[in-house]
Every structure is written in C-alpha cells, then in structure tokens.
Amino acid sequence: MARPKPISGFPEFLPAGRIAEQYVLDILRETFELHGYAPIETRAVETMEQLTRKGEITKEVYVVRRLHADDAASEKSDDLGLHFDLTVPFARYVLENAGHLAFPFRRYQIQHVWRGERPQEGRYREFCQADIDIVGQDTLAEHFDVEAPIVMLAALERMHAELGLPQALMHVNNRKLAEGFYRGLGIEDTLEVLQRVDKFDKIGGDAVVELLTGELGLAEDVARKCVALAGICTPDDGFVDQVRALGVEHPMLEEGLESLRAVVLAANRRVPGRIVADLKIARGLDYYTGTVYETELVGHEKLGSISSGGRYDSLASDGKITFPGVGISLGVTRLLGPLITKGQLTANRSVPSAVLVAVDDEATRQVAEEVAAALRERRIPCEVAPRADKFGKQIKHADRRGIPFVWFGGMSGQVKDIRSGDQVDADASSWEPPREDLRPGVSFQG
C-alpha cells in the first residue's frame, strides 16, 4: 500500500503537540469552571435549515450523506450538515432544553467544527473551538457583556503566565454605536456597510471608501465619515469625544457609546491593558446586536483574530420567549496549530510516563508489573519496558521517549534520573518524582 497523502485543512499533531494542545484545553476548562460555566456538548450535525437561517454561509457547510443510502434516503440526508460553529447549535440546544435550564445559563463548549473553506496557515477545514456563552430568558443584563471577555482573557493570561504564550489584546466595539452612526448619516442598509467596514484591516480605509461608494452608492463624504469612525481606537473611553467630534447624532449612537464606555472602563479595572475600544470591529454576522469582540496575540497579529464574539438579542427564540445572550469563542486550533506545527509550542516528552520500570528478565516481568501498579495507584504515570534488554538499552528506550526516570528491582528497588545520572534507593509505595516531572512540561519558544 502506498504511503497515504495528508488531506489539506485537517491537522493532525504528533504526540508532543497533542499533549501541548491538551494542556491548553485543561487551562480553558479549569478557567471556565472557576467562573461557573457548565460544560455541554452538542451533536456534530444540524439541519441545513438551522445552519443557514442566519447569514449567507451555505458555501462553508459540509453536507452529510450516507454512502449506501437509497435515492429517497439520500435526498433526506442532504438536509443535514456538519456544524460550522458552536453558536448556532447552542441556540437550538437552548430552545430544546429551556425547561431544564436555570437562567441566566452559563455554558462552555469545546468541540470540533467544520468549514469548507480554502486552507491556509491558521485556517482549517476541521478545527477545535472553545466557546462560552451567558444566556438569559427575555432579558440579559449588560454587565454580562463585561463578564464574557474577562473570562476569556483570564484563560489567555494564564496561557501567557504558564506557557509563555504572547499576551492577548482584545478589541471591543458596539454594533449599536456603528448602526446608530450610519443611521445618523441617513444610511438604511447598515448591515451592508458593517460587512464592508469589517474589511478595514485587510484592505485599508481608502479601499473601504471605494467599496462603500462603488457597491453601495454612498456619497464620498458619507463613506469617508464611516471610515473615520472605523479609524478610532483608544485604550480608554477617549473614543466617546472622538466620535462626537464627527458631528453625527442619533439616539442609537448615544446608546452604543454609553454601553461601550461601560464595557471598556469595567474591563480595564479587571484586566488592565488587555482591552481597547476599536471602532472598526464589526463582526459580519447579522445576529450580533450589541457589544462585539475580536482578539489578537501581541506580536503575532498576522494570525488574525483568535477569539471573537458578541451580544445577540434574538439568536434563539421560539416565537413566544426570546433568549438573548452574549458569548465569545476561541479558535483553539487557529491559535495553536501554527505554533505546534513550527515546533514553537511543544511538550518536553512525547509520552505521559514519568517512569519506565525496567525488566530484569522475562521470567520476572510480573515483578515489574507490580511496581508499575503500585506507582499508578498513587497517580504516577509509568510504563513497563517492552523487552528485558540490557539495562543500557532500556535506559536508551526511556531517553528516546523523554521519560526522566527508570526503576530497577522490585517494590524496594532503585530509581535513576537518567538526565543527571543520580540513582537512589526507593520504595514503590512511597517514592514520588519531583512535581515538575510528574506530567509532561509544555512551553512556548517564540
């Protein structure tokens, strides 16, 4: 059989990379749970009606079809697609389970999603996302617009502290601010403007003006005011005076200004220096209605936004009750994929084992198995040597796998640190490795 070729856009990591990824996932889980978020998992497929009811995203969806289905079943299977994010499935989940949930409901969800787009660095067809959302019933207080980014930033700050990953900077805007500004200029189709302003970073202000005048027919002075708004970025509430200096008035604009001011001031008290008001942040999806977020790694801006989200007031509704929410998503694979692939983020060993238990002779392998069982009872990861080779070969086997300790003898034996060469007497019922050696170490080398 010929060596299989990899499929572009579906990353697979070697064990050291996967260990690094799991370390980050543990940080996310622990941080989310510390803030009271409950875990859920939704099915991989949704109906196409559910997936396409908000926004033009049909080109991104992988349709699910059974290979040996008959024609009738095949037609029916076309109604299912793999979810392309975790927000749309979550909206459906809330509607189906509302009677069993206590609101406001905090959830976190870490799962794979699929998008049929062109693969490139940091963008994949299958990738892992980590989402948090707070959902209310009919209403949801605005202070949750502050909570969501603070929780995600807390996780990112822990990655910086423990792994040395670059610090994150979150850019925040408010859709009401932008929409109110556009309405104050007499623009009716505000979403079309938002979607073009969302390209500001990629194509620049002059190119956005050309899109607004050429595709939407806006007057040039109106288009330039839209771009002037997008160019405002401040680390505090200084954006308020800068917006008002543009001379546009509308009640929704004032509402958006005050909401954004509250978020920026509150967040900077909790995570100073990690959040800025950036009025070019638009978020193209039309279900966002208030605060919106995008996050980048300082010094690694070319990766683009690694975490984004916002407030949505009507994503989930059964026609009688509305479930507004605010959420933020971290592209785990988008963040880690390039770093792991380049070897910048990795584990110091490719196996979880801290100890290799040497085998004196195949006839006495059971002794080594008993030592391993005693170590595992005390939560020390270990494995037994695959063969009763000379001890030198068994030590080399441990070294190749990154295992720091080799155990010789029975329950009362000796343990060797193969890095330093130190060998001491040890009892399998009480010996413990140093805390830093118990699990693989993960670090970032930027």
GROMACS .gro file of C-alpha atoms in nm:
model
  446
    1MET     CA    1   0.000   0.000   0.000
    2ALA     CA    2   0.135   0.343  -0.097
    3ARG     CA    3   0.201   0.598   0.176
    4PRO     CA    4  -0.123   0.798   0.223
    5LYS     CA    5  -0.118   1.167   0.142
    6PRO     CA    6  -0.241   1.415   0.404
    7ILE     CA    7  -0.568   1.595   0.337
    8SER     CA    8  -0.520   1.969   0.342
    9GLY     CA    9  -0.704   2.157   0.615
   10PHE     CA   10  -0.743   1.867   0.857
   11PRO     CA   11  -0.449   1.899   1.100
   12GLU     CA   12  -0.312   1.604   1.296
   13PHE     CA   13  -0.048   1.660   1.563
   14LEU     CA   14   0.228   1.429   1.680
   15PRO     CA   15   0.200   1.318   2.045
   16ALA     CA   16   0.410   1.605   2.186
   17GLY     CA   17   0.190   1.853   2.001
   18ARG     CA   18  -0.128   1.685   2.116
   19ILE     CA   19  -0.004   1.692   2.477
   20ALA     CA   20   0.054   2.067   2.437
   21GLU     CA   21  -0.296   2.111   2.297
   22GLN     CA   22  -0.449   1.914   2.584
   23TYR     CA   23  -0.260   2.131   2.834
   24VAL     CA   24  -0.426   2.438   2.684
   25LEU     CA   25  -0.767   2.268   2.683
   26ASP     CA   26  -0.723   2.192   3.054
   27ILE     CA   27  -0.649   2.561   3.119
   28LEU     CA   28  -0.967   2.655   2.934
   29ARG     CA   29  -1.183   2.402   3.115
   30GLU     CA   30  -1.049   2.499   3.457
   31THR     CA   31  -1.086   2.872   3.392
   32PHE     CA   32  -1.439   2.841   3.259
   33GLU     CA   33  -1.549   2.623   3.551
   34LEU     CA   34  -1.389   2.861   3.802
   35HIS     CA   35  -1.630   3.123   3.670
   36GLY     CA   36  -1.934   2.896   3.698
   37TYR     CA   37  -1.971   2.781   3.336
   38ALA     CA   38  -2.122   2.436   3.288
   39PRO     CA   39  -1.998   2.200   3.014
   40ILE     CA   40  -2.222   2.084   2.731
   41GLU     CA   41  -2.166   1.906   2.402
   42THR     CA   42  -2.395   1.917   2.101
   43ARG     CA   43  -2.425   1.677   1.809
   44ALA     CA   44  -2.195   1.723   1.510
   45VAL     CA   45  -2.481   1.766   1.260
   46GLU     CA   46  -2.764   2.016   1.233
   47THR     CA   47  -3.038   2.054   0.977
   48MET     CA   48  -2.945   2.274   0.682
   49GLU     CA   49  -3.242   2.495   0.768
   50GLN     CA   50  -3.091   2.555   1.113
   51LEU     CA   51  -2.740   2.613   0.978
   52THR     CA   52  -2.843   2.862   0.709
   53ARG     CA   53  -3.113   3.062   0.884
   54LYS     CA   54  -2.870   3.340   0.984
   55GLY     CA   55  -2.636   3.483   0.724
   56GLU     CA   56  -2.512   3.362   0.386
   57ILE     CA   57  -2.288   3.072   0.487
   58THR     CA   58  -2.407   2.781   0.269
   59LYS     CA   59  -2.075   2.762   0.082
   60GLU     CA   60  -1.897   2.676   0.408
   61VAL     CA   61  -2.114   2.383   0.515
   62TYR     CA   62  -2.016   2.017   0.470
   63VAL     CA   63  -2.329   1.824   0.378
   64VAL     CA   64  -2.370   1.480   0.540
   65ARG     CA   65  -2.476   1.189   0.317
   66ARG     CA   66  -2.473   0.812   0.373
   67LEU     CA   67  -2.268   0.631   0.110
   68HIS     CA   68  -2.512   0.343   0.055
   69ALA     CA   69  -2.838   0.526   0.108
   70ASP     CA   70  -3.113   0.474  -0.149
   71ASP     CA   71  -3.234   0.772  -0.351
   72ALA     CA   72  -3.510   0.868  -0.111
   73ALA     CA   73  -3.283   0.845   0.193
   74SER     CA   74  -3.010   1.032   0.008
   75GLU     CA   75  -3.242   1.323  -0.061
   76LYS     CA   76  -3.336   1.335   0.306
   77SER     CA   77  -2.974   1.318   0.420
   78ASP     CA   78  -2.898   1.633   0.220
   79ASP     CA   79  -3.090   1.819   0.489
   80LEU     CA   80  -2.805   1.760   0.736
   81GLY     CA   81  -2.471   1.938   0.757
   82LEU     CA   82  -2.172   1.947   0.992
   83HIS     CA   83  -2.188   2.249   1.219
   84PHE     CA   84  -1.954   2.534   1.116
   85ASP     CA   85  -1.951   2.698   1.460
   86LEU     CA   86  -2.084   2.626   1.809
   87THR     CA   87  -2.323   2.922   1.841
   88VAL     CA   88  -2.593   2.801   1.601
   89PRO     CA   89  -2.607   2.452   1.763
   90PHE     CA   90  -2.616   2.617   2.105
   91ALA     CA   91  -2.918   2.829   2.007
   92ARG     CA   92  -3.102   2.512   1.905
   93TYR     CA   93  -2.990   2.338   2.226
   94VAL     CA   94  -3.131   2.621   2.440
   95LEU     CA   95  -3.468   2.607   2.264
   96GLU     CA   96  -3.492   2.231   2.305
   97ASN     CA   97  -3.383   2.226   2.670
   98ALA     CA   98  -3.511   2.558   2.806
   99GLY     CA   99  -3.739   2.383   3.053
  100HIS     CA  100  -3.440   2.211   3.214
  101LEU     CA  101  -3.206   2.511   3.232
  102ALA     CA  102  -3.177   2.777   3.504
  103PHE     CA  103  -3.133   3.127   3.358
  104PRO     CA  104  -2.908   3.310   3.321
  105PHE     CA  105  -2.739   2.996   3.192
  106ARG     CA  106  -2.360   2.989   3.160
  107ARG     CA  107  -2.218   2.724   2.933
  108TYR     CA  108  -1.883   2.631   2.787
  109GLN     CA  109  -1.837   2.401   2.492
  110ILE     CA  110  -1.512   2.267   2.346
  111GLN     CA  111  -1.567   2.075   2.022
  112HIS     CA  112  -1.456   2.039   1.663
  113VAL     CA  113  -1.631   2.229   1.384
  114TRP     CA  114  -1.607   2.206   1.005
  115ARG     CA  115  -1.592   2.468   0.731
  116GLY     CA  116  -1.544   2.411   0.360
  117GLU     CA  117  -1.304   2.698   0.300
  118ARG     CA  118  -0.959   2.727   0.144
  119PRO     CA  119  -0.697   2.601   0.393
  120GLN     CA  120  -0.411   2.832   0.487
  121GLU     CA  121  -0.196   2.899   0.793
  122GLY     CA  122  -0.428   2.944   1.089
  123ARG     CA  123  -0.738   2.847   0.888
  124TYR     CA  124  -0.853   2.488   0.865
  125ARG     CA  125  -1.145   2.281   0.742
  126GLU     CA  126  -1.169   2.094   1.071
  127PHE     CA  127  -1.067   2.266   1.391
  128CYS     CA  128  -1.136   2.289   1.762
  129GLN     CA  129  -1.325   2.581   1.914
  130ALA     CA  130  -1.386   2.673   2.277
  131ASP     CA  131  -1.699   2.881   2.338
  132ILE     CA  132  -1.851   3.044   2.643
  133ASP     CA  133  -2.198   3.199   2.649
  134ILE     CA  134  -2.433   3.351   2.906
  135VAL     CA  135  -2.797   3.328   2.800
  136GLY     CA  136  -3.096   3.488   2.968
  137GLN     CA  137  -3.470   3.446   2.929
  138ASP     CA  138  -3.633   3.755   2.769
  139THR     CA  139  -3.366   3.986   2.916
  140LEU     CA  140  -2.996   3.973   2.996
  141ALA     CA  141  -2.820   4.243   3.199
  142GLU     CA  142  -2.547   4.441   3.025
  143HIS     CA  143  -2.287   4.356   3.290
  144PHE     CA  144  -2.258   4.016   3.123
  145ASP     CA  145  -2.103   4.200   2.825
  146VAL     CA  146  -1.809   4.262   3.060
  147GLU     CA  147  -1.803   3.914   3.214
  148ALA     CA  148  -1.761   3.722   2.889
  149PRO     CA  149  -1.441   3.894   2.768
  150ILE     CA  150  -1.291   3.895   3.119
  151VAL     CA  151  -1.333   3.517   3.146
  152MET     CA  152  -1.171   3.454   2.807
  153LEU     CA  153  -0.891   3.698   2.882
  154ALA     CA  154  -0.832   3.523   3.216
  155ALA     CA  155  -0.771   3.197   3.028
  156LEU     CA  156  -0.539   3.368   2.778
  157GLU     CA  157  -0.349   3.539   3.059
  158ARG     CA  158  -0.296   3.202   3.226
  159MET     CA  159  -0.156   3.063   2.899
  160HIS     CA  160   0.084   3.357   2.897
  161ALA     CA  161   0.187   3.303   3.260
  162GLU     CA  162   0.227   2.923   3.246
  163LEU     CA  163   0.341   2.860   2.890
  164GLY     CA  164   0.493   3.189   2.784
  165LEU     CA  165   0.243   3.238   2.501
  166PRO     CA  166   0.224   3.600   2.380
  167GLN     CA  167  -0.023   3.821   2.562
  168ALA     CA  168  -0.363   3.882   2.410
  169LEU     CA  169  -0.521   4.218   2.327
  170MET     CA  170  -0.898   4.228   2.287
  171HIS     CA  171  -1.060   4.486   2.058
  172VAL     CA  172  -1.415   4.584   2.151
  173ASN     CA  173  -1.689   4.774   1.969
  174ASN     CA  174  -2.067   4.802   1.983
  175ARG     CA  175  -2.297   4.735   1.691
  176LYS     CA  176  -2.548   4.992   1.818
  177LEU     CA  177  -2.276   5.256   1.809
  178ALA     CA  178  -2.192   5.176   1.447
  179GLU     CA  179  -2.552   5.129   1.335
  180GLY     CA  180  -2.663   5.449   1.508
  181PHE     CA  181  -2.378   5.641   1.344
  182TYR     CA  182  -2.476   5.511   0.999
  183ARG     CA  183  -2.843   5.590   1.058
  184GLY     CA  184  -2.743   5.939   1.165
  185LEU     CA  185  -2.583   5.971   0.820
  186GLY     CA  186  -2.910   5.862   0.655
  187ILE     CA  187  -2.794   5.508   0.569
  188GLU     CA  188  -3.072   5.249   0.579
  189ASP     CA  189  -2.891   4.923   0.497
  190THR     CA  190  -2.647   4.937   0.789
  191LEU     CA  191  -2.551   4.568   0.772
  192GLU     CA  192  -2.410   4.611   0.421
  193VAL     CA  193  -2.191   4.894   0.549
  194LEU     CA  194  -2.081   4.689   0.852
  195GLN     CA  195  -1.977   4.399   0.632
  196ARG     CA  196  -1.753   4.624   0.422
  197VAL     CA  197  -1.609   4.813   0.716
  198ASP     CA  198  -1.520   4.470   0.859
  199LYS     CA  199  -1.256   4.452   0.581
  200PHE     CA  200  -1.078   4.767   0.705
  201ASP     CA  201  -0.773   4.583   0.842
  202LYS     CA  202  -0.732   4.370   0.530
  203ILE     CA  203  -0.771   4.632   0.255
  204GLY     CA  204  -0.730   4.972   0.426
  205GLY     CA  205  -0.952   5.277   0.460
  206ASP     CA  206  -0.931   5.405   0.101
  207ALA     CA  207  -1.034   5.067  -0.038
  208VAL     CA  208  -1.329   5.057   0.203
  209VAL     CA  209  -1.436   5.401   0.075
  210GLU     CA  210  -1.430   5.262  -0.280
  211LEU     CA  211  -1.649   4.968  -0.174
  212LEU     CA  212  -1.897   5.194   0.002
  213THR     CA  213  -1.924   5.435  -0.291
  214GLY     CA  214  -1.895   5.184  -0.575
  215GLU     CA  215  -2.101   4.892  -0.440
  216LEU     CA  216  -2.345   5.070  -0.209
  217GLY     CA  217  -2.367   5.405  -0.385
  218LEU     CA  218  -2.286   5.616  -0.081
  219ALA     CA  219  -2.169   5.973  -0.129
  220GLU     CA  220  -1.796   6.006  -0.081
  221ASP     CA  221  -1.826   6.239   0.219
  222VAL     CA  222  -2.061   5.990   0.386
  223ALA     CA  223  -1.828   5.699   0.308
  224ARG     CA  224  -1.531   5.887   0.449
  225LYS     CA  225  -1.716   5.955   0.773
  226CYS     CA  226  -1.785   5.581   0.801
  227VAL     CA  227  -1.412   5.517   0.755
  228ALA     CA  228  -1.322   5.794   1.002
  229LEU     CA  229  -1.538   5.620   1.261
  230ALA     CA  230  -1.362   5.290   1.188
  231GLY     CA  231  -1.024   5.455   1.242
  232ILE     CA  232  -1.094   5.541   1.607
  233CYS     CA  233  -0.912   5.320   1.859
  234THR     CA  234  -0.843   5.411   2.223
  235PRO     CA  235  -0.732   5.217   2.535
  236ASP     CA  236  -0.991   5.403   2.745
  237ASP     CA  237  -1.315   5.598   2.696
  238GLY     CA  238  -1.145   5.866   2.487
  239PHE     CA  239  -1.330   5.729   2.184
  240VAL     CA  240  -1.652   5.900   2.305
  241ASP     CA  241  -1.526   6.253   2.240
  242GLN     CA  242  -1.365   6.147   1.913
  243VAL     CA  243  -1.695   6.006   1.783
  244ARG     CA  244  -1.892   6.311   1.888
  245ALA     CA  245  -1.637   6.533   1.713
  246LEU     CA  246  -1.750   6.375   1.382
  247GLY     CA  247  -2.080   6.563   1.420
  248VAL     CA  248  -2.324   6.274   1.376
  249GLU     CA  249  -2.626   6.237   1.605
  250HIS     CA  250  -2.872   5.952   1.662
  251PRO     CA  251  -3.032   5.801   1.977
  252MET     CA  252  -2.893   5.454   1.896
  253LEU     CA  253  -2.544   5.605   1.859
  254GLU     CA  254  -2.566   5.752   2.210
  255GLU     CA  255  -2.687   5.418   2.349
  256GLY     CA  256  -2.397   5.237   2.185
  257LEU     CA  257  -2.142   5.493   2.309
  258GLU     CA  258  -2.254   5.456   2.670
  259SER     CA  259  -2.265   5.076   2.651
  260LEU     CA  260  -1.916   5.055   2.505
  261ARG     CA  261  -1.781   5.305   2.758
  262ALA     CA  262  -1.914   5.087   3.042
  263VAL     CA  263  -1.753   4.772   2.900
  264VAL     CA  264  -1.413   4.934   2.841
  265LEU     CA  265  -1.393   5.101   3.182
  266ALA     CA  266  -1.508   4.790   3.372
  267ALA     CA  267  -1.281   4.554   3.178
  268ASN     CA  268  -0.977   4.777   3.228
  269ARG     CA  269  -1.035   4.765   3.602
  270ARG     CA  270  -1.027   4.385   3.594
  271VAL     CA  271  -0.769   4.316   3.322
  272PRO     CA  272  -0.580   4.646   3.273
  273GLY     CA  273  -0.410   4.692   2.939
  274ARG     CA  274  -0.572   4.389   2.776
  275ILE     CA  275  -0.871   4.557   2.610
  276VAL     CA  276  -0.916   4.855   2.376
  277ALA     CA  277  -1.212   5.028   2.213
  278ASP     CA  278  -1.167   4.973   1.838
  279LEU     CA  279  -1.448   5.111   1.624
  280LYS     CA  280  -1.354   4.921   1.309
  281ILE     CA  281  -1.454   4.591   1.470
  282ALA     CA  282  -1.780   4.500   1.302
  283ARG     CA  283  -1.830   4.120   1.303
  284GLY     CA  284  -2.004   4.046   0.974
  285LEU     CA  285  -2.265   3.801   1.103
  286ASP     CA  286  -2.603   3.967   1.132
  287TYR     CA  287  -2.712   3.811   1.463
  288TYR     CA  288  -2.486   4.040   1.670
  289THR     CA  289  -2.680   4.332   1.816
  290GLY     CA  290  -2.455   4.497   2.076
  291THR     CA  291  -2.101   4.457   2.207
  292VAL     CA  292  -1.863   4.272   1.974
  293TYR     CA  293  -1.513   4.138   2.040
  294GLU     CA  294  -1.206   4.037   1.843
  295THR     CA  295  -0.874   3.930   1.995
  296GLU     CA  296  -0.519   3.910   1.865
  297LEU     CA  297  -0.184   3.797   2.002
  298VAL     CA  298   0.055   4.086   2.059
  299GLY     CA  299   0.348   4.044   1.820
  300HIS     CA  300   0.163   3.777   1.621
  301GLU     CA  301  -0.106   3.992   1.462
  302LYS     CA  302  -0.062   3.810   1.129
  303LEU     CA  303  -0.253   3.518   1.283
  304GLY     CA  304  -0.560   3.742   1.277
  305SER     CA  305  -0.835   3.722   1.534
  306ILE     CA  306  -0.800   3.418   1.758
  307SER     CA  307  -1.108   3.490   1.970
  308SER     CA  308  -1.428   3.673   1.880
  309GLY     CA  309  -1.794   3.706   1.971
  310GLY     CA  310  -2.053   3.947   2.097
  311ARG     CA  311  -2.405   4.019   2.220
  312TYR     CA  312  -2.702   3.870   2.037
  313ASP     CA  313  -3.055   3.961   2.144
  314SER     CA  314  -3.259   3.731   1.921
  315LEU     CA  315  -3.046   3.440   1.806
  316ALA     CA  316  -3.268   3.196   1.999
  317SER     CA  317  -3.648   3.238   2.012
  318ASP     CA  318  -3.950   3.008   2.000
  319GLY     CA  319  -4.184   3.287   1.896
  320LYS     CA  320  -4.307   3.347   2.250
  321ILE     CA  321  -3.989   3.361   2.457
  322THR     CA  322  -3.662   3.515   2.344
  323PHE     CA  323  -3.328   3.402   2.479
  324PRO     CA  324  -3.074   3.685   2.448
  325GLY     CA  325  -2.712   3.612   2.514
  326VAL     CA  326  -2.352   3.717   2.495
  327GLY     CA  327  -2.072   3.484   2.402
  328ILE     CA  328  -1.715   3.461   2.290
  329SER     CA  329  -1.529   3.190   2.101
  330LEU     CA  330  -1.162   3.094   2.100
  331GLY     CA  331  -1.025   2.926   1.788
  332VAL     CA  332  -0.809   2.670   1.967
  333THR     CA  333  -0.662   2.517   1.652
  334ARG     CA  334  -0.630   2.860   1.489
  335LEU     CA  335  -0.423   2.971   1.790
  336LEU     CA  336  -0.219   2.655   1.847
  337GLY     CA  337  -0.195   2.496   1.502
  338PRO     CA  338   0.080   2.718   1.356
  339LEU     CA  339   0.271   2.722   1.687
  340ILE     CA  340   0.265   2.341   1.722
  341THR     CA  341   0.344   2.280   1.355
  342LYS     CA  342   0.651   2.507   1.375
  343GLY     CA  343   0.766   2.345   1.699
  344GLN     CA  344   0.722   2.669   1.895
  345LEU     CA  345   0.474   2.509   2.135
  346THR     CA  346   0.557   2.155   2.239
  347ALA     CA  347   0.588   1.914   2.528
  348ASN     CA  348   0.923   1.805   2.671
  349ARG     CA  349   0.831   1.440   2.625
  350SER     CA  350   0.612   1.253   2.382
  351VAL     CA  351   0.451   1.023   2.641
  352PRO     CA  352   0.281   1.095   2.974
  353SER     CA  353   0.503   0.840   3.153
  354ALA     CA  354   0.733   0.976   3.423
  355VAL     CA  355   0.886   0.636   3.496
  356LEU     CA  356   0.998   0.337   3.290
  357VAL     CA  357   1.004   0.023   3.504
  358ALA     CA  358   1.293  -0.192   3.386
  359VAL     CA  359   1.252  -0.566   3.337
  360ASP     CA  360   1.536  -0.785   3.475
  361ASP     CA  361   1.424  -1.098   3.293
  362GLU     CA  362   1.111  -1.203   3.107
  363ALA     CA  363   1.058  -1.469   3.372
  364THR     CA  364   1.025  -1.196   3.638
  365ARG     CA  365   0.824  -0.943   3.432
  366GLN     CA  366   0.543  -0.976   3.687
  367VAL     CA  367   0.765  -0.805   3.945
  368ALA     CA  368   0.798  -0.501   3.717
  369GLU     CA  369   0.421  -0.502   3.654
  370GLU     CA  370   0.359  -0.495   4.032
  371VAL     CA  371   0.590  -0.196   4.072
  372ALA     CA  372   0.408  -0.014   3.791
  373ALA     CA  373   0.070  -0.094   3.951
  374ALA     CA  374   0.188   0.048   4.284
  375LEU     CA  375   0.306   0.370   4.118
  376ARG     CA  376  -0.017   0.408   3.923
  377GLU     CA  377  -0.224   0.368   4.239
  378ARG     CA  378  -0.062   0.692   4.353
  379ARG     CA  379  -0.130   0.862   4.019
  380ILE     CA  380   0.226   0.840   3.889
  381PRO     CA  381   0.218   0.774   3.511
  382CYS     CA  382   0.452   0.491   3.417
  383GLU     CA  383   0.509   0.207   3.176
  384VAL     CA  384   0.695  -0.124   3.181
  385ALA     CA  385   0.988  -0.180   2.945
  386PRO     CA  386   0.879  -0.370   2.633
  387ARG     CA  387   1.173  -0.614   2.646
  388ALA     CA  388   1.420  -0.746   2.903
  389ASP     CA  389   1.715  -0.593   2.718
  390LYS     CA  390   2.039  -0.493   2.881
  391PHE     CA  391   1.978  -0.207   3.121
  392GLY     CA  392   2.171   0.029   2.896
  393LYS     CA  393   1.926  -0.035   2.611
  394GLN     CA  394   1.627   0.008   2.842
  395ILE     CA  395   1.766   0.343   2.957
  396LYS     CA  396   1.810   0.449   2.592
  397HIS     CA  397   1.450   0.346   2.527
  398ALA     CA  398   1.336   0.575   2.810
  399ASP     CA  399   1.557   0.857   2.684
  400ARG     CA  400   1.414   0.839   2.330
  401ARG     CA  401   1.064   0.879   2.474
  402GLY     CA  402   1.165   1.157   2.709
  403ILE     CA  403   1.091   0.952   3.023
  404PRO     CA  404   1.302   1.104   3.303
  405PHE     CA  405   1.321   0.809   3.548
  406VAL     CA  406   1.399   0.437   3.522
  407TRP     CA  407   1.309   0.197   3.805
  408PHE     CA  408   1.525  -0.108   3.878
  409GLY     CA  409   1.435  -0.401   4.101
  410GLY     CA  410   1.115  -0.481   4.286
  411MET     CA  411   0.893  -0.286   4.523
  412SER     CA  412   1.201  -0.188   4.721
  413GLY     CA  413   1.441  -0.105   4.441
  414GLN     CA  414   1.630   0.185   4.296
  415VAL     CA  415   1.527   0.472   4.069
  416LYS     CA  416   1.762   0.651   3.831
  417ASP     CA  417   1.724   1.005   3.697
  418ILE     CA  418   1.867   0.946   3.351
  419ARG     CA  419   1.925   1.319   3.297
  420SER     CA  420   2.162   1.365   3.590
  421GLY     CA  421   2.269   1.002   3.637
  422ASP     CA  422   2.168   1.009   4.006
  423GLN     CA  423   2.042   0.671   4.132
  424VAL     CA  424   1.889   0.626   4.479
  425ASP     CA  425   1.710   0.362   4.682
  426ALA     CA  426   1.332   0.389   4.653
  427ASP     CA  427   1.011   0.221   4.771
  428ALA     CA  428   0.729   0.195   4.517
  429SER     CA  429   0.472   0.255   4.791
  430SER     CA  430   0.610   0.599   4.886
  431TRP     CA  431   0.854   0.735   4.623
  432GLU     CA  432   0.737   1.031   4.416
  433PRO     CA  433   0.903   1.216   4.130
  434PRO     CA  434   0.950   1.593   4.159
  435ARG     CA  435   0.625   1.777   4.091
  436GLU     CA  436   0.756   1.928   3.766
  437ASP     CA  437   0.836   1.579   3.630
  438LEU     CA  438   0.502   1.415   3.713
  439ARG     CA  439   0.343   1.533   3.387
  440PRO     CA  440   0.500   1.642   3.059
  441GLY     CA  441   0.610   2.004   3.064
  442VAL     CA  442   0.473   2.233   2.792
  443SER     CA  443   0.644   2.554   2.685
  444PHE     CA  444   0.642   2.814   2.409
  445GLN     CA  445   0.960   2.922   2.231
  446GLY     CA  446   0.873   3.231   2.033
   0.00000   0.00000   0.00000
